[in-house]
Each structure stands twice: as C-alpha cells, then as structure tokens.
Amino acid sequence: MDLVLCHTTADFDALGAAVGLCVLRPGSRIVLTGGCHPTVRDFLALHRDEYPLIERRSVNPQQIRSISIVDASQRDRLGKAAEWLDLPHLNEIAVFDHHLQADLDIRATVTQIEPVGATTTLIVEKLKNQAENSDTPSRLLPSEATVMALGIHVDTGSLTFEGATARDATALAWLMEQGASLRVIAEYVEPGLSPQLQDLLREALNNLRSETLHGYSVAWVLLSTESYVPGLSSLASRLLDLTETDALLLGNVYKFSENENNRNIAPESAVSNRLTIIGRSRIEGTNLSELFKPFGGGGHARAASLATRDVDPLLTLNQLADELKAQIPHPPTARELMSSPVRSIRPETSVGEAHRILLRYGHSGLSVVDAGDRLAGIISRRDIDIALHHGFSHAPVKGYMTPQLKTIAPDTLLPEIESLMVTYDIGRLPVLENGQLVGIVTRTDVLRELHQQKARDRGSSAEFSNCPVPESVEQLLRSRISPELWQLLSIAANLAQQRGWQLYLVGGAVRDLLLATDDTLALTDIDLVVDGKCGSDDSGAGVELASSLQKLYPGSRLDVHGQFQTAALLWHKDSPFGSLWVDIATARTEFYPYPAANPEVEASSIRQDLYRRDFTINALAVRLGAPRSGQLLDFFCGLLDLEAKQIRVLHANSFIEDPTRIYRAVRFAVRLGFEIEPQTEGYIRHALASGIYYRIQGENGRAPALETRLKSELKYILQAPYWKVALQMLGDLQALRCIHPSLELDRELWRQLRLLDRCLQRRQKEEGSSATSTVRDVTDVKDRRKKEEGSSATDSVTDVTDVRKKEEGSSATSTVRDVTDVTDVSPREVGRRKKEEGRRKKEEGRDNSPFPIPHSPFPIPHSPFPIINIPDWQMRLEVLIAYLAPEYRGKVAANLQLPADSIKRLEVLEAGKKQLAENLPKCESPSQLVLLLRNYELPVLIAIALQSPRSARRQIWEYLTRWANVEPPLNGNDLKALGYKPGPGFKRMLDDLLAAKLDGDLGDRAAAISFLAQRYPQT
C-alpha cells in the first residue's frame, strides 16, 4: 500500500497535492491524518467519493510500502500517523512542501521543498511534464483538476499573495486547460462566514486591542468559546481587512475534554484549556512562523498558526504580541531616503537659467530658497516648460513656483511619507531641519524603497545563481576579508557615524564580492564613499574622514586631492595589510561641459555618486555602519546584470560624455566573460558613428578623454592576457577610431600584431620571464588609478582589479620593467656589457656621457647593441600608431602623451624604413648587416620589420637572433696587454675584429692577435 499523508487540519493545498500524487502514482491512497479545514470538510461532503481517501484506522501498517507527505515537513503535523514513519520495511519516504522556513525532521529518502506559492504547484509541474513527454498523454478528470486548482488558489490568494510565483500561475493555466471547474472554485475560494463566526467577528471588533509602532498598526484579541471553532483562519482574514490592520493575532481559548477518549482519567483532570492562535501580517521583515515555532506552531512568514494547551491564554497572547512588535523593523527615515544637498535657486532666478540648471543635473524640479536659505517654494520642469513656451525665459521663477508646500522632518518615517504623497498627490517632499532645507524625498525614492523591501522580504536575491546575495551583505563581506581589514572598515564607519555621515563600500570591490566563488577575497584596493556635508574646510567629508583614519593608522601615507574631494590612505608592505590602497571620496555628482571633456564635480548624494559611474555592475554599494549596516544599494539593477552576465550602461549619453567607457565595456566583458548588452552596444556604435569626438577636437583643440585617459585604458587592455580577444572586439565595434579616425583593425594590422606577439614570446622565452618581473609597489598603482570600479574620469581611484587579481598585466615580463630589460641577453650580461662599455669609453679618451653613433638618426646611448626598455603593451600600442599614415603618427603619440622617445621613434620611423629598404639589399655579409642594424633601437627595428617584405624581415630577424650578441674575440684590456696605446683607434680595431669574427675569418684568440698584427702593426 502506497500512502499520501496530509497534515492535520488539512487545507485545499494539502488535499490538491495529495490528489495529484495519486494521479502520478496510481493505486496510492490519501490519509487525512487529523481532520480538515471547515471549507475542505464541506467540499468533501459532496466530492469525497471522487478521490482515493482512506481512514487512518483502516490502514494496516504492515502493508505500507511507501509514504508521501504533502504540505508538511515536520512529524508533529501528522498526528498519530507520524508513527508509521518509523516502520523498518518502508521502501520510500517522500516529502513535498513549500515552507522553506520549517525545519525538516522527517527521515525522508526523497525531498522537494521549493519557494512556490503552493505545494500543489510542485505536483502539477510533474503531471504537466509527464503529459508532455508521454506518447499517449491522458487528461485529468475535472474533479482532479478542480481540487488541485483550489489548492493553488487558496494558498496564493488567487495569485495575489506575495509568496505567489509565475510557476503557480503556469500551473493554474494548465489545470484550466485540463477542465478545472471555475464555478466550484468560485464557491469554495471565498466562502462566507458561518453564523458562529459572524458572532465571533462582532465580539472581536468590540474587544480588539491595537497599537501603532513605526507607522504600522498591530492588533490582537482573545476569544473564548465552549469548544473548538473551525474556520478561524477565515475570521482572521476578514478581521484584518475590516480593521485595515497591518498585523493581527487572533486567539481562541476553549475547553477540551480528555475523558471522551480515555475513561481512566479522573473527572477533575478531564478538562484542559486549549489555545489556538491565528497570525496574519502585512509587514515586511516580520516572520510569524518563527514567532510561533517555540509553541509548536508554524506556517509562512505572513500567515501561521499554533495550537497549545495548559498555558495562560492572555499572558501567552500578550507575550506573542510583544515579540511581534519587536520584529517590526524600524522603517527608513527621510534622512535615509532623501537626496542631499538639494539643488536650489533664488526666487529672482530667471526661468531660462532654471531650465539650464535642470538640463545640467537631470532633475525634474528645483527648490526655491530665499536669502536666508529658507524654503520659499518648488518649481517643476513642467512649470518651466510652460513658461518657456509662452516666451517668459527672462521672467523670475517666483511667479511660476508653488509656494504652499507640505514638508517633512529628517526623522519622518517612510509610512508617513508614503501617506502624505498619496493623500495630497505630491511628487516630492522637502526635508527641513531647524527651518533649513537639508534634503528632498521624491516619489521615486519611496517606490524604490518599497520595491526593495518587498524583494528582500521575498528573498528574491537568493534566486541569483551567479551572485548569491544574503539579506545583508555584511556577513558575506566579513567572512571573506581579513579580520584586520574588517576592523579598519568598522572603525571608518564609526568615525563617519560620529559626524552624522554614512559610509559606503562601492564599485568593483562589491561586484567582485558578489561574483567571488572563493571563501576569501584579497582586497588590495578599496573605494569608500562618504555621504555627508562638507566640513569647515573645502576638502570635504572624504578628506576629513581619511585624515582622522590616518591618525589611528600612522603607518599609512595620506594623499589628498582637494579638487575632487578625495583622499587616499596607502600602506606599503605593511603587516597585516600588505600593500593596500584605500580611496575615500565625498559623494559627488558630475557634469561634462562638452563630449570627451574632463567632468566638473560637485558634492552630492550616494545615489548621484553611483549614477555617475560607467556600468550597472559597478554602481553597487554596501552600507557600512548603522542603520541597516550591510544593506546592498542597487539603484540600477546591477544584480540582474550580474546574473545575466552582461555589461549595461547607465544612460544613453554615457559614451558621448566619456569615450573611454567604450574600452572599459570591452575590458570588463572579456575579463568577466560577460556580453555587452545589445542596447549598450547600440549606444557605442552610435557614439562612434556620430563623429562627435573629432568635431570636438577640431572645435576645442583637444578632448581630454582621448588623451591620457585613453592611453590608460589602452594600457590595461594591451598588457592583459586577453588582449587579442579585447582588441578584436574593439575592432568589430570600430572603436580604434578613438585613437584616430582612419585606424581600423584590418587583416594587415592584425598580421603585424601577431608577428609582434611571436617576437615578444621568443624574447620572453629567451630572457626567462621571471628574471625581469618585479612585484608592483603600491606606489606604482597610483599611476594606474583609472576607474576600474566604474567611477568617472575624475576619480583618483586605483584600478582595483589590476592590483587585486593582476589580470591586466598578467604576463610576467609585461608588468613594470626595469631598464635592464633586454631582448636576447640576461640582466647580468647587460650589466657586464655596460661596465665594459664604460671601460672602453675611458680607454678611448671619451667621457661617460651618452653619445650618438656617427651618421645615425637612431642613436642608442651606452651600448652599440640594441636594448629594449619599454613594456610589451607600449610596443603593441606603437605598432597600432605606426599603422597610421606617417604624418599622423607623431601627433597621435603626443596626443596620447606617450614618452618623448616613443614619439621620436614614431616620427622617424618612415625615414628609417626607407633607409633600410635601400641598404639592406646591399648587405652581403653578416658584418655588413650588423654594422648597419646596430645603429637602430630594437623597437624601431621591430616596427620596420613588421611593415617590411619577408626578405627584409628575415634579415632583421637573423640579426636579432644570431648576430646582435656576438662580441669581438678581444677587448680593450687585451689590446693594452698587447702593447697598443688607448685612444680612438681602439674602436676601429674592435670593429674590425668583430667584422672578421662575424664573417668567419677568425677562429681562436691566437688568430685574432695575428689579425691585429697584420692590420695594425706596432712601430
């Protein structure tokens, strides 16, 4: 016998799920373990024969093969039938439930507990899947479809309860297709109250006690009856609606006779008090299931019940009411919701000027304050548009503003703010403190907060598989960073709170925290934003907080950037922080006076600070410190984009304002394995096709975003291990036009870059990549501080991911290189040659200053052999620039502010290319090749080789790999030992010795001495 057990006082969800399981498992029987809900009882009075029900007393335990339990996961909800779970011969015990908060105490072999509105939904999904995959699908009987539809309707409030999901709706739709009776559903979903319940409703209304806390109304009442009253849950729901209460506890105490079932009980102890409490709540953050659990109750967070005995009914109810009130979270205040500082104007400001300010800051209205900074009124965008339409741009705004205003205080609670907006149809409420305007709360602020509360209450963030987010990120952050770093953040948050400020962790650190799969997160670069008013000086809250922190951590170095209201604390090889950079900025907004300009910044709120960032995944923040420490701020759906693995820009003009964001979009997409969201890609292509950058350069003479900032982004990409993929994506977007309008990644340029890569790989292999690698000092980071965390061009912010994961400079030899970095020799050999060259110069009577090789347009200081002293990324960038027409190369390099030697190389590249094209064919011996090519720097030789025919490339490559490192068989000391007098002639003698060796005319040392004796006889 296969049994399906419903919990005691079975409801329609339990019955519907049980019927569905019997369809899935033909031959199964349903056991109502302890009565049923009155409405279910009435339903079964008419339809019992249509379902495979069996009385508990009719079950032979020895014949039970398997047990399935629906809508319950705890033994005590199964009454005496729970004893069957201990039978040793059972083949299977399966549990199907949707109460995630209940503790499973059943030894189940199969469990399915999922966050849906009704357990019946889980069973319907199995039936639907079975029908779709069956060769001969069969339809449900109307009676089966109807009772399952009733289960979903009742438990989800016909899809209106907050726990309802799209899965419940899909299941209901399928049941309707299967023939569920809407007439029967309508009859039992909203049953009327029985006469007894109507009497109790009147009594409850007369005796109801209520209290308002934090803007929420909590009510409780205790009803006394002679016996158990079925249907109290319907009474509780009706009472909740009639009183418009936010939370309700309905208690019912009644007498229960024990001796009805046991004649051996003494009469004086035969009667006991039983207490049933039904709980309903509409308040986010409350959990009735947890509240009732100590008394053996349970259910959902918003709807639960308990049944207990031998307790003081009134004391118990009052105790639960107090605990329920303690659960109510403190709602946000206006201070937490408001935007501050408020953009304000004087009453005499013209309508035209007000319109310009609205356009600059993207506001929908402006506050008007008098000379004493007291609020005089508000003018909306609509008011301004009407005035402009009628030609009154010159008129003062005082004639168009709204003077009679509703205002709130900083400690006004969210429910009151919501009520004011709804009652008076107000879109914005000014916040006044001591008569001064300190902030403004808009309808958008309220709607966003209400939505986020509901999302947190549903636990929707737990559905993100790529970025699992707890209700508070604080626990996640604290568990993944070092205790010392957590203490630093806590101290900073406390210092901010003491000054009335709020501190936030922002940007890439938050993004990587949510994406991280490891238990530890090594943060070496942290961005903090202070949302607060500026202090007495003009450096801002961020600078003041950083200065206070530095006094507590004297081992750190303080850097201040007052222009942008930022400061940074740096630790170098510190214990326990290691190399750490903490950037602390005042929350600010920015405005670009023209495309690709440097933005102008002003102090603002955290919301505006996040809005100025590049992409939604970088516009995330975590609140540090009370109130609501650990709260995740996600104003722009960054979590959804992390889940979708996509890069999405915050507004349509983002790339017009800052073209370097195009490069960052590509960099993030490739590094994180994300896609650029289609609309964002459209914005990129539109910005590039508009030609706005080149027009701006022509009109203003320069575009700052296309200078040093563009070079920085190119550096990040070209030194990363994924540079090829990123560059191809940039080429597909035609984004290389940001470097120059004519630059495109065609097949020939890609061939040159690949040839360069082969050359660099050969060089790295011969050098031994670790020999020239250096560990970045934290001060090196300062040169690379550009917007990794999604910040604007004004941020003095370290590229946190570059340092934290080193993904941007991963190859061992393409990080920060020492000047001893060479192509074909080791650093020790380079040092030896420099020392030898110094001796040679001295012997030849020259000083130690750098000297050019005669007649060479490409002088090489200190050494006759080519030495490279630039990193790989710069070589790749020079190849890109060298692909332009000769007249553009130097200008583009100067515009990107490359080093002077790089600009010079690119300017003379064409001349060197022509010179070698003329002279290389004339080189018939290795000595002629060496004496020609040793006059050129290695980067120049490589650039020429990439643009030259194969024959020329072969000669240059042969020089680099075979002949460049060959030395004369004798040196200056040998010449002196042979009796030659030091002087200019030494150079000619050594050159002749080298040429003879290269051409194979010399063998051993004796042959070299003989060669000198013949060529340079001593008198």
PDB file of N, CA, C and O in Angstrom, residues 970-997:
ATOM      1  N   LEU A 970      88.636  39.891 -28.693  1.00  0.00           N
ATOM      2  CA  LEU A 970      89.497  40.601 -27.760  1.00  0.00           C
ATOM      3  C   LEU A 970      88.779  41.851 -27.284  1.00  0.00           C
ATOM      4  O   LEU A 970      87.914  42.396 -27.983  1.00  0.00           O
ATOM      5  N   ASN A 971      89.154  42.321 -26.094  1.00  0.00           N
ATOM      6  CA  ASN A 971      88.576  43.565 -25.609  1.00  0.00           C
ATOM      7  C   ASN A 971      89.667  44.600 -25.387  1.00  0.00           C
ATOM      8  O   ASN A 971      90.840  44.378 -25.717  1.00  0.00           O
ATOM      9  N   GLY A 972      89.287  45.742 -24.800  1.00  0.00           N
ATOM     10  CA  GLY A 972      90.249  46.840 -24.617  1.00  0.00           C
ATOM     11  C   GLY A 972      91.413  46.459 -23.742  1.00  0.00           C
ATOM     12  O   GLY A 972      92.569  46.871 -23.999  1.00  0.00           O
ATOM     13  N   ASN A 973      91.181  45.679 -22.696  1.00  0.00           N
ATOM     14  CA  ASN A 973      92.268  45.263 -21.819  1.00  0.00           C
ATOM     15  C   ASN A 973      93.263  44.389 -22.577  1.00  0.00           C
ATOM     16  O   ASN A 973      94.489  44.459 -22.355  1.00  0.00           O
ATOM     17  N   ASP A 974      92.699  43.543 -23.460  1.00  0.00           N
ATOM     18  CA  ASP A 974      93.589  42.694 -24.260  1.00  0.00           C
ATOM     19  C   ASP A 974      94.477  43.556 -25.161  1.00  0.00           C
ATOM     20  O   ASP A 974      95.673  43.264 -25.341  1.00  0.00           O
ATOM     21  N   LEU A 975      93.889  44.602 -25.723  1.00  0.00           N
ATOM     22  CA  LEU A 975      94.680  45.476 -26.610  1.00  0.00           C
ATOM     23  C   LEU A 975      95.805  46.152 -25.837  1.00  0.00           C
ATOM     24  O   LEU A 975      96.937  46.272 -26.325  1.00  0.00           O
ATOM     25  N   LYS A 976      95.493  46.612 -24.625  1.00  0.00           N
ATOM     26  CA  LYS A 976      96.542  47.244 -23.826  1.00  0.00           C
ATOM     27  C   LYS A 976      97.620  46.236 -23.463  1.00  0.00           C
ATOM     28  O   LYS A 976      98.820  46.560 -23.459  1.00  0.00           O
ATOM     29  N   ALA A 977      97.199  44.998 -23.144  1.00  0.00           N
ATOM     30  CA  ALA A 977      98.185  43.974 -22.792  1.00  0.00           C
ATOM     31  C   ALA A 977      99.102  43.658 -23.968  1.00  0.00           C
ATOM     32  O   ALA A 977     100.263  43.268 -23.785  1.00  0.00           O
ATOM     33  N   LEU A 978      98.573  43.833 -25.184  1.00  0.00           N
ATOM     34  CA  LEU A 978      99.389  43.586 -26.373  1.00  0.00           C
ATOM     35  C   LEU A 978     100.283  44.770 -26.706  1.00  0.00           C
ATOM     36  O   LEU A 978     101.064  44.703 -27.660  1.00  0.00           O
ATOM     37  N   GLY A 979     100.145  45.859 -25.956  1.00  0.00           N
ATOM     38  CA  GLY A 979     101.030  46.998 -26.141  1.00  0.00           C
ATOM     39  C   GLY A 979     100.442  48.148 -26.911  1.00  0.00           C
ATOM     40  O   GLY A 979     101.142  49.127 -27.201  1.00  0.00           O
ATOM     41  N   TYR A 980      99.154  48.054 -27.268  1.00  0.00           N
ATOM     42  CA  TYR A 980      98.525  49.155 -28.004  1.00  0.00           C
ATOM     43  C   TYR A 980      98.183  50.278 -27.048  1.00  0.00           C
ATOM     44  O   TYR A 980      97.783  50.058 -25.901  1.00  0.00           O
ATOM     45  N   LYS A 981      98.317  51.498 -27.522  1.00  0.00           N
ATOM     46  CA  LYS A 981      98.043  52.678 -26.716  1.00  0.00           C
ATOM     47  C   LYS A 981      96.566  53.026 -26.807  1.00  0.00           C
ATOM     48  O   LYS A 981      96.029  53.139 -27.909  1.00  0.00           O
ATOM     49  N   PRO A 982      95.885  53.189 -25.644  1.00  0.00           N
ATOM     50  CA  PRO A 982      94.454  53.531 -25.670  1.00  0.00           C
ATOM     51  C   PRO A 982      94.201  54.820 -26.436  1.00  0.00           C
ATOM     52  O   PRO A 982      94.985  55.755 -26.365  1.00  0.00           O
ATOM     53  N   GLY A 983      93.095  54.856 -27.146  1.00  0.00           N
ATOM     54  CA  GLY A 983      92.722  56.036 -27.912  1.00  0.00           C
ATOM     55  C   GLY A 983      91.605  55.722 -28.867  1.00  0.00           C
ATOM     56  O   GLY A 983      91.015  54.626 -28.854  1.00  0.00           O
ATOM     57  N   PRO A 984      91.253  56.677 -29.732  1.00  0.00           N
ATOM     58  CA  PRO A 984      90.158  56.471 -30.687  1.00  0.00           C
ATOM     59  C   PRO A 984      90.367  55.266 -31.591  1.00  0.00           C
ATOM     60  O   PRO A 984      89.407  54.692 -32.091  1.00  0.00           O
ATOM     61  N   GLY A 985      91.623  54.891 -31.806  1.00  0.00           N
ATOM     62  CA  GLY A 985      91.863  53.747 -32.677  1.00  0.00           C
ATOM     63  C   GLY A 985      91.336  52.447 -32.124  1.00  0.00           C
ATOM     64  O   GLY A 985      91.138  51.476 -32.877  1.00  0.00           O
ATOM     65  N   PHE A 986      91.136  52.364 -30.810  1.00  0.00           N
ATOM     66  CA  PHE A 986      90.609  51.122 -30.219  1.00  0.00           C
ATOM     67  C   PHE A 986      89.271  50.731 -30.849  1.00  0.00           C
ATOM     68  O   PHE A 986      89.017  49.545 -31.065  1.00  0.00           O
ATOM     69  N   LYS A 987      88.402  51.728 -31.120  1.00  0.00           N
ATOM     70  CA  LYS A 987      87.091  51.411 -31.656  1.00  0.00           C
ATOM     71  C   LYS A 987      87.218  50.776 -33.051  1.00  0.00           C
ATOM     72  O   LYS A 987      86.552  49.780 -33.357  1.00  0.00           O
ATOM     73  N   ARG A 988      88.089  51.356 -33.905  1.00  0.00           N
ATOM     74  CA  ARG A 988      88.263  50.777 -35.230  1.00  0.00           C
ATOM     75  C   ARG A 988      88.810  49.367 -35.152  1.00  0.00           C
ATOM     76  O   ARG A 988      88.410  48.478 -35.877  1.00  0.00           O
ATOM     77  N   MET A 989      89.764  49.148 -34.250  1.00  0.00           N
ATOM     78  CA  MET A 989      90.358  47.823 -34.110  1.00  0.00           C
ATOM     79  C   MET A 989      89.309  46.799 -33.648  1.00  0.00           C
ATOM     80  O   MET A 989      89.231  45.685 -34.180  1.00  0.00           O
ATOM     81  N   LEU A 990      88.508  47.170 -32.651  1.00  0.00           N
ATOM     82  CA  LEU A 990      87.490  46.244 -32.141  1.00  0.00           C
ATOM     83  C   LEU A 990      86.412  45.959 -33.190  1.00  0.00           C
ATOM     84  O   LEU A 990      85.907  44.830 -33.306  1.00  0.00           O
ATOM     85  N   ASP A 991      86.066  47.020 -33.985  1.00  0.00           N
ATOM     86  CA  ASP A 991      85.077  46.821 -35.039  1.00  0.00           C
ATOM     87  C   ASP A 991      85.614  45.863 -36.110  1.00  0.00           C
ATOM     88  O   ASP A 991      84.880  45.005 -36.628  1.00  0.00           O
ATOM     89  N   ASP A 992      86.891  46.021 -36.461  1.00  0.00           N
ATOM     90  CA  ASP A 992      87.468  45.116 -37.459  1.00  0.00           C
ATOM     91  C   ASP A 992      87.525  43.685 -36.925  1.00  0.00           C
ATOM     92  O   ASP A 992      87.286  42.719 -37.669  1.00  0.00           O
ATOM     93  N   LEU A 993      87.879  43.530 -35.659  1.00  0.00           N
ATOM     94  CA  LEU A 993      87.881  42.196 -35.063  1.00  0.00           C
ATOM     95  C   LEU A 993      86.480  41.582 -35.094  1.00  0.00           C
ATOM     96  O   LEU A 993      86.304  40.396 -35.397  1.00  0.00           O
ATOM     97  N   LEU A 994      85.454  42.390 -34.745  1.00  0.00           N
ATOM     98  CA  LEU A 994      84.077  41.888 -34.746  1.00  0.00           C
ATOM     99  C   LEU A 994      83.655  41.476 -36.149  1.00  0.00           C
ATOM    100  O   LEU A 994      83.078  40.405 -36.350  1.00  0.00           O
ATOM    101  N   ALA A 995      83.980  42.342 -37.145  1.00  0.00           N
ATOM    102  CA  ALA A 995      83.595  42.028 -38.525  1.00  0.00           C
ATOM    103  C   ALA A 995      84.249  40.736 -38.996  1.00  0.00           C
ATOM    104  O   ALA A 995      83.617  39.893 -39.640  1.00  0.00           O
ATOM    105  N   ALA A 996      85.525  40.563 -38.659  1.00  0.00           N
ATOM    106  CA  ALA A 996      86.227  39.347 -39.076  1.00  0.00           C
ATOM    107  C   ALA A 996      85.617  38.121 -38.420  1.00  0.00           C
ATOM    108  O   ALA A 996      85.498  37.058 -39.049  1.00  0.00           O
ATOM    109  N   LYS A 997      85.235  38.241 -37.154  1.00  0.00           N
ATOM    110  CA  LYS A 997      84.624  37.097 -36.476  1.00  0.00           C
ATOM    111  C   LYS A 997      83.263  36.774 -37.075  1.00  0.00           C
ATOM    112  O   LYS A 997      82.916  35.608 -37.289  1.00  0.00           O
TER     113      LYS A 997
END
